Coordinates of C-alpha atoms (C1' of nucleotides) in Angstrom, one line a residue:
Chain A
M44 CA 152.7 33.4 200.5
P45 CA 152.0 34.7 204.0
K46 CA 153.0 32.3 206.8
R47 CA 151.9 32.9 210.3
T48 CA 154.7 34.1 212.5
T49 CA 155.6 31.9 215.5
H50 CA 157.4 32.9 218.6
E51 CA 158.6 29.5 219.5
N52 CA 162.2 30.2 219.0
A53 CA 162.2 33.7 220.5
S54 CA 164.8 34.3 223.1
C55 CA 162.2 36.3 225.1
P56 CA 160.2 34.3 227.7
V57 CA 157.4 36.7 227.2
A58 CA 157.0 35.9 223.5
R59 CA 157.0 32.1 223.6
P60 CA 153.9 31.8 225.8
L61 CA 151.9 33.8 223.3
D62 CA 151.9 31.0 220.9
L63 CA 150.2 28.8 223.5
I64 CA 147.9 31.2 225.2
G65 CA 147.8 34.3 223.0
D66 CA 144.2 34.0 222.0
G67 CA 140.8 34.9 223.5
W68 CA 139.8 31.5 225.0
T69 CA 142.8 29.5 226.3
L70 CA 143.3 31.5 229.4
L71 CA 139.7 31.4 230.2
I72 CA 139.8 27.6 230.1
I73 CA 142.7 27.6 232.4
R74 CA 140.9 30.0 234.7
D75 CA 137.9 27.7 234.8
A76 CA 140.2 24.7 235.4
L77 CA 141.8 26.5 238.3
E78 CA 138.4 26.9 239.8
G79 CA 137.8 23.2 239.5
V80 CA 136.0 22.7 236.2
T81 CA 137.0 19.5 234.6
R82 CA 134.2 18.5 232.2
F83 CA 133.7 19.4 228.6
G84 CA 130.1 20.4 229.1
Q85 CA 131.0 22.6 232.0
F86 CA 133.6 24.5 230.1
Q87 CA 131.3 24.9 227.2
K88 CA 128.4 26.1 229.4
N89 CA 130.6 28.6 231.3
L90 CA 132.4 30.0 228.3
G91 CA 129.6 29.9 225.8
L92 CA 131.9 28.9 222.9
A93 CA 131.3 26.5 220.1
K94 CA 132.0 22.9 220.9
N95 CA 134.4 22.4 218.0
I96 CA 136.7 25.2 219.1
L97 CA 136.5 24.1 222.7
S98 CA 137.5 20.7 221.5
A99 CA 140.4 22.2 219.6
R100 CA 141.6 24.3 222.5
L101 CA 141.4 21.4 224.9
H102 CA 143.4 19.2 222.6
A103 CA 146.0 21.9 222.2
L104 CA 146.2 22.4 225.9
V105 CA 146.7 18.7 226.5
S106 CA 149.3 18.5 223.7
N107 CA 151.1 21.4 225.2
G108 CA 151.2 19.8 228.6
M109 CA 149.0 22.2 230.4
L110 CA 146.1 19.8 230.8
E111 CA 145.9 16.1 231.0
T112 CA 143.0 13.8 230.6
I113 CA 141.9 11.2 233.2
P114 CA 139.1 8.8 233.1
A115 CA 135.9 10.3 234.5
T116 CA 135.5 9.9 238.2
D117 CA 131.8 9.5 238.0
G118 CA 131.8 6.2 236.2
S119 CA 130.8 7.6 232.9
S120 CA 132.9 6.6 229.9
Y121 CA 134.2 10.1 229.2
Q122 CA 137.2 12.0 230.3
E123 CA 138.1 14.8 232.7
Y124 CA 140.5 17.5 231.9
V125 CA 142.8 18.4 234.8
L126 CA 145.6 20.9 235.1
T127 CA 149.2 19.7 235.2
E128 CA 151.7 21.5 237.2
K129 CA 152.6 23.5 234.1
G130 CA 149.0 24.6 233.7
R131 CA 148.6 25.4 237.4
A132 CA 151.7 27.5 237.2
L133 CA 149.7 30.0 235.1
F134 CA 147.9 31.1 238.3
P135 CA 150.0 34.2 238.7
V136 CA 149.3 35.2 235.1
I137 CA 145.6 34.8 235.5
A138 CA 145.7 36.6 238.8
A139 CA 147.7 39.5 237.4
L140 CA 145.3 39.8 234.5
R141 CA 142.4 39.7 236.9
Q142 CA 143.9 42.5 239.0
W143 CA 144.4 44.6 235.9
G144 CA 141.0 44.1 234.5
D145 CA 139.4 44.8 237.8
A146 CA 141.3 48.0 238.2
Y147 CA 140.9 49.4 234.7
L148 CA 138.1 47.7 232.8
F149 CA 135.2 48.0 235.2
D150 CA 133.1 50.9 236.4
D151 CA 133.4 51.4 240.1
D152 CA 129.9 50.2 240.8
E153 CA 130.0 47.3 238.5
V154 CA 129.7 43.8 240.0
R155 CA 132.6 41.6 239.2
A156 CA 134.2 38.3 240.2
R157 CA 136.8 38.8 242.8
L158 CA 139.6 36.6 244.2
V159 CA 139.5 36.0 247.9
D160 CA 141.9 34.4 250.3
R161 CA 140.2 31.1 251.4
E162 CA 141.7 31.2 254.8
S163 CA 140.7 34.7 255.8
G164 CA 137.8 35.1 253.4
R165 CA 139.1 38.6 252.7
P166 CA 138.9 40.1 249.2
V167 CA 142.5 40.4 248.7
A168 CA 145.2 38.9 246.5
R169 CA 147.3 41.5 244.9
V170 CA 149.9 40.5 242.5
E171 CA 153.4 41.8 242.9
V172 CA 156.8 41.5 241.3
L173 CA 159.3 40.8 244.1
A174 CA 163.0 41.0 244.5
E175 CA 165.0 38.3 246.3
D176 CA 164.8 40.2 249.5
G177 CA 161.0 40.7 249.2
R178 CA 161.1 44.3 248.0
I179 CA 158.3 45.1 245.6
L180 CA 159.6 46.0 242.1
G181 CA 158.0 48.3 239.6
P182 CA 158.7 48.6 235.9
E183 CA 161.3 51.3 236.4
T184 CA 163.2 49.3 238.9
T185 CA 163.9 46.4 236.6
A186 CA 165.9 45.8 233.5
V187 CA 166.2 42.9 231.0
T188 CA 169.4 41.1 230.3
M189 CA 170.4 37.9 228.5
A190 CA 171.3 34.9 230.6
A191 CA 171.3 31.1 230.3
G192 CA 170.1 28.3 232.5
R193 CA 169.0 28.5 236.1
P194 CA 169.7 31.8 237.8
A195 CA 173.2 32.0 239.3
G196 CA 172.1 32.9 242.8
Chain B
M9 CA 126.1 34.4 210.4
P10 CA 129.0 34.0 212.8
K11 CA 129.8 37.0 214.9
R12 CA 133.0 37.2 216.9
T13 CA 132.3 36.9 220.6
T14 CA 133.4 39.7 222.8
H15 CA 134.1 39.6 226.5
E16 CA 133.5 43.3 227.1
N17 CA 130.5 42.7 229.2
A18 CA 131.7 39.7 231.1
S19 CA 131.6 39.9 234.8
C20 CA 134.9 38.2 235.1
P21 CA 137.9 40.6 235.2
V22 CA 140.0 37.9 233.6
A23 CA 137.8 37.8 230.5
R24 CA 137.6 41.5 229.6
P25 CA 141.3 42.1 229.1
L26 CA 141.4 39.4 226.5
D27 CA 139.5 41.5 224.1
L28 CA 142.3 44.1 224.4
I29 CA 145.4 41.9 224.7
G30 CA 144.3 38.5 223.7
D31 CA 146.4 38.2 220.6
G32 CA 150.0 37.5 219.7
W33 CA 151.4 40.9 219.4
T34 CA 149.8 43.4 221.8
L35 CA 151.6 42.2 224.9
L36 CA 154.9 42.2 223.1
I37 CA 154.4 45.9 222.1
I38 CA 153.7 46.6 225.8
R39 CA 156.8 44.7 226.8
D40 CA 158.9 46.7 224.4
A41 CA 157.3 49.9 225.6
L42 CA 158.1 49.0 229.2
E43 CA 161.7 48.6 228.2
G44 CA 161.7 52.1 226.8
V45 CA 160.8 51.7 223.1
T46 CA 158.8 54.6 221.8
R47 CA 159.3 54.7 218.1
F48 CA 157.4 53.0 215.3
G49 CA 160.5 51.8 213.6
Q50 CA 161.9 50.4 216.8
F51 CA 158.8 48.4 217.5
Q52 CA 158.8 47.1 214.0
K53 CA 162.4 46.1 214.0
N54 CA 162.2 44.4 217.4
L55 CA 159.0 42.5 216.7
G56 CA 159.5 41.8 213.0
L57 CA 155.8 42.3 212.2
A58 CA 154.3 44.0 209.2
K59 CA 154.0 47.7 209.4
N60 CA 150.3 47.7 208.7
I61 CA 149.5 45.5 211.6
L62 CA 151.8 47.3 213.9
S63 CA 150.0 50.4 212.9
A64 CA 146.7 48.8 213.7
R65 CA 147.8 47.5 217.1
L66 CA 149.3 50.8 218.0
H67 CA 146.1 52.6 217.2
A68 CA 144.1 50.1 219.2
L69 CA 146.4 50.6 222.1
V70 CA 146.1 54.3 222.0
S71 CA 142.3 54.1 221.6
N72 CA 142.1 51.8 224.5
G73 CA 144.1 54.1 226.7
M74 CA 147.2 52.0 227.1
L75 CA 149.5 54.1 225.0
E76 CA 149.4 57.8 224.2
T77 CA 151.2 59.7 221.5
I78 CA 153.4 62.6 222.1
P79 CA 155.4 64.8 219.6
A80 CA 158.8 63.3 218.9
T81 CA 161.4 64.5 221.3
D82 CA 164.1 64.6 218.7
G83 CA 162.6 67.3 216.6
S84 CA 161.4 65.1 213.9
S85 CA 157.9 65.5 212.7
Y86 CA 156.7 62.2 213.9
Q87 CA 155.2 60.8 217.1
E88 CA 156.3 58.7 220.0
Y89 CA 154.2 56.1 221.7
V90 CA 154.5 56.1 225.5
L91 CA 152.7 54.1 228.1
T92 CA 149.9 55.5 230.2
E93 CA 149.5 54.4 233.7
K94 CA 147.0 51.9 232.5
G95 CA 149.5 50.5 230.1
R96 CA 152.3 50.5 232.7
A97 CA 150.0 48.6 235.0
L98 CA 150.4 45.6 232.8
F99 CA 153.8 45.1 234.2
P100 CA 152.8 42.3 236.6
V101 CA 151.1 40.5 233.7
I102 CA 154.1 40.6 231.6
A103 CA 156.4 39.6 234.4
A104 CA 154.1 36.7 235.3
L105 CA 154.1 35.6 231.7
R106 CA 157.9 35.9 231.6
Q107 CA 158.3 33.9 234.7
W108 CA 156.1 31.1 233.3
G109 CA 157.7 31.1 229.9
D110 CA 161.2 31.0 231.5
A111 CA 160.3 28.1 233.7
Y112 CA 158.4 25.9 231.2
L113 CA 159.2 26.9 227.7
F114 CA 163.0 26.9 227.6
D115 CA 165.5 24.1 227.8
D116 CA 167.8 24.5 230.8
D117 CA 170.8 25.5 228.8
E118 CA 169.0 27.9 226.5
V119 CA 169.8 31.6 226.6
R120 CA 166.9 33.8 227.4
A121 CA 166.1 37.4 228.4
R122 CA 165.8 37.7 232.1
L123 CA 164.4 40.3 234.4
V124 CA 166.8 41.8 236.9
D125 CA 166.5 44.1 239.8
R126 CA 168.2 47.3 238.8
E127 CA 169.3 48.1 242.3
S128 CA 171.0 44.9 243.2
G129 CA 171.6 43.7 239.7
R130 CA 170.5 40.3 240.7
P131 CA 168.5 38.1 238.4
V132 CA 165.4 37.9 240.4
A133 CA 161.9 39.2 240.1
R134 CA 159.5 36.5 241.0
V135 CA 155.8 37.1 240.7
E136 CA 153.6 36.2 243.6
V137 CA 149.9 36.5 244.6
L138 CA 149.8 38.0 248.0
A139 CA 147.2 38.1 250.8
E140 CA 146.7 41.3 252.7
D141 CA 149.1 40.2 255.4
G142 CA 151.7 39.4 252.8
R143 CA 151.2 35.6 252.8
I144 CA 151.8 34.0 249.4
L145 CA 148.8 32.5 248.0
G146 CA 148.5 29.5 245.6
P147 CA 145.7 28.4 243.4
E148 CA 144.3 26.1 246.1
T149 CA 144.2 28.8 248.7
T150 CA 142.0 31.2 246.8
A151 CA 138.4 31.3 245.7
V152 CA 136.3 33.5 243.5
T153 CA 133.3 35.4 244.6
M154 CA 131.1 38.2 243.2
A155 CA 131.4 41.6 244.6
A156 CA 130.9 45.3 243.6
G157 CA 133.0 48.4 243.7
R158 CA 136.2 48.9 245.8
P159 CA 137.0 46.1 248.2
A160 CA 135.2 46.5 251.5
G161 CA 138.4 46.2 253.6
Chain C
dC122 C1' 125.9 13.7 227.7
dC123 C1' 130.5 13.9 225.0
dG124 C1' 132.6 14.9 221.6
dT125 C1' 133.9 15.0 216.1
dA126 C1' 133.2 16.8 211.3
dT127 C1' 131.7 20.1 208.0
dC128 C1' 130.6 24.4 206.3
dC129 C1' 131.1 29.3 205.9
dA130 C1' 131.7 34.3 207.3
dT131 C1' 134.9 37.0 209.4
dT132 C1' 139.1 38.3 210.8
dC133 C1' 144.0 38.2 210.8
dC134 C1' 148.3 38.9 209.1
dG135 C1' 152.3 39.0 205.9
dA136 C1' 154.1 41.0 201.6
dT137 C1' 154.4 44.8 199.0
dA138 C1' 153.7 49.2 196.9
dC139 C1' 153.1 53.8 197.8
dT140 C1' 153.1 58.7 200.0
dG141 C1' 155.3 62.4 202.7
Chain D
dC148 C1' 162.0 57.3 208.8
dA149 C1' 156.9 57.0 209.6
dG150 C1' 153.2 55.6 208.2
dT151 C1' 148.7 54.2 204.8
dA152 C1' 146.5 51.2 201.2
dT153 C1' 145.6 47.1 199.1
dC154 C1' 145.7 42.3 198.3
dG155 C1' 145.5 37.4 199.0
dG156 C1' 146.3 33.4 201.8
dA157 C1' 145.5 31.5 206.2
dA158 C1' 143.6 30.8 210.5
dT159 C1' 139.7 31.8 213.6
dG160 C1' 135.5 30.8 215.3
dG161 C1' 130.3 30.2 215.2
dA162 C1' 126.3 27.2 213.7
dT163 C1' 124.9 23.0 213.1
dA164 C1' 124.6 18.2 211.9
dC165 C1' 126.1 13.9 213.2
dG166 C1' 128.1 9.6 215.9
dG167 C1' 129.3 7.1 220.5

DNA sequence: CCGTATCCATTCCGATACTG
DNA sequence: CAGTATCGGAATGGATACGG
């Protein structure tokens, strides 16, 4: 009897997140939340997904500690969904995904949503993997090893 | 009749990638490929997924331009799967995911796979979103706007 | 407006058997 | 070793009806 594989005990930090965000909607909810969306209806309208599955995703995100619910600030009797630190910490993941999609999944003349630096207003924000000294690392300049706990340095 | 939603025409560069990598296995294949895995059997052994679905994922990755097949270098009559530039460009995405998983999905004393700088050997590699001038940007310091083509600057 | 519950088609995926 | 073919159970996700 087939049982869905889970990565929750994987020793690879790339694998575990996929149980939580490895689907087609969750990261988009986080993306919206990062842009300030907090209400059920707003998510639903922006994403165009069915209410039941939005509901399920939202609950999963709350139960996994990426979102938390607070009483609505507008006096209505409902809730708002706001990012926790853990959820906000997905920002680099979203940004990296955005950079990749922008570069490889659009025609040059196509209009797309871009990330800009609020301060300068410039269409920037590139995502890089950095060494301790600030050097930019590529795939070839890194390796994977097993280690425990907080980094020694 | 329910028809699966696709993001292929979304104007958001975060959404489109999810059609290609928004599942539980694809990014892990890319991760392995970034670490030098090229053979069917190696992927299968590392990931522990069924051969049929590995086959399907591999084909999808090839057809989407993230992998390409080359004749086996060892003289055998099979193929090797190697990353294209497009596939390699997912490195920051994987690294960001790794960083997040490392920080939030492991107990402190748990052993995990870490990314290290080949040159210094140090367990580093943090992923950051950078402005043009090198400033590090957080979620609050960025905004999203619509634009076309290559960035004006 | 905010959700929950139900129903159903589609898709996913694991096990296994089979071919070269 | 490198795949393909098939099968069946499970999860996904869309439509919609309903309740607060």
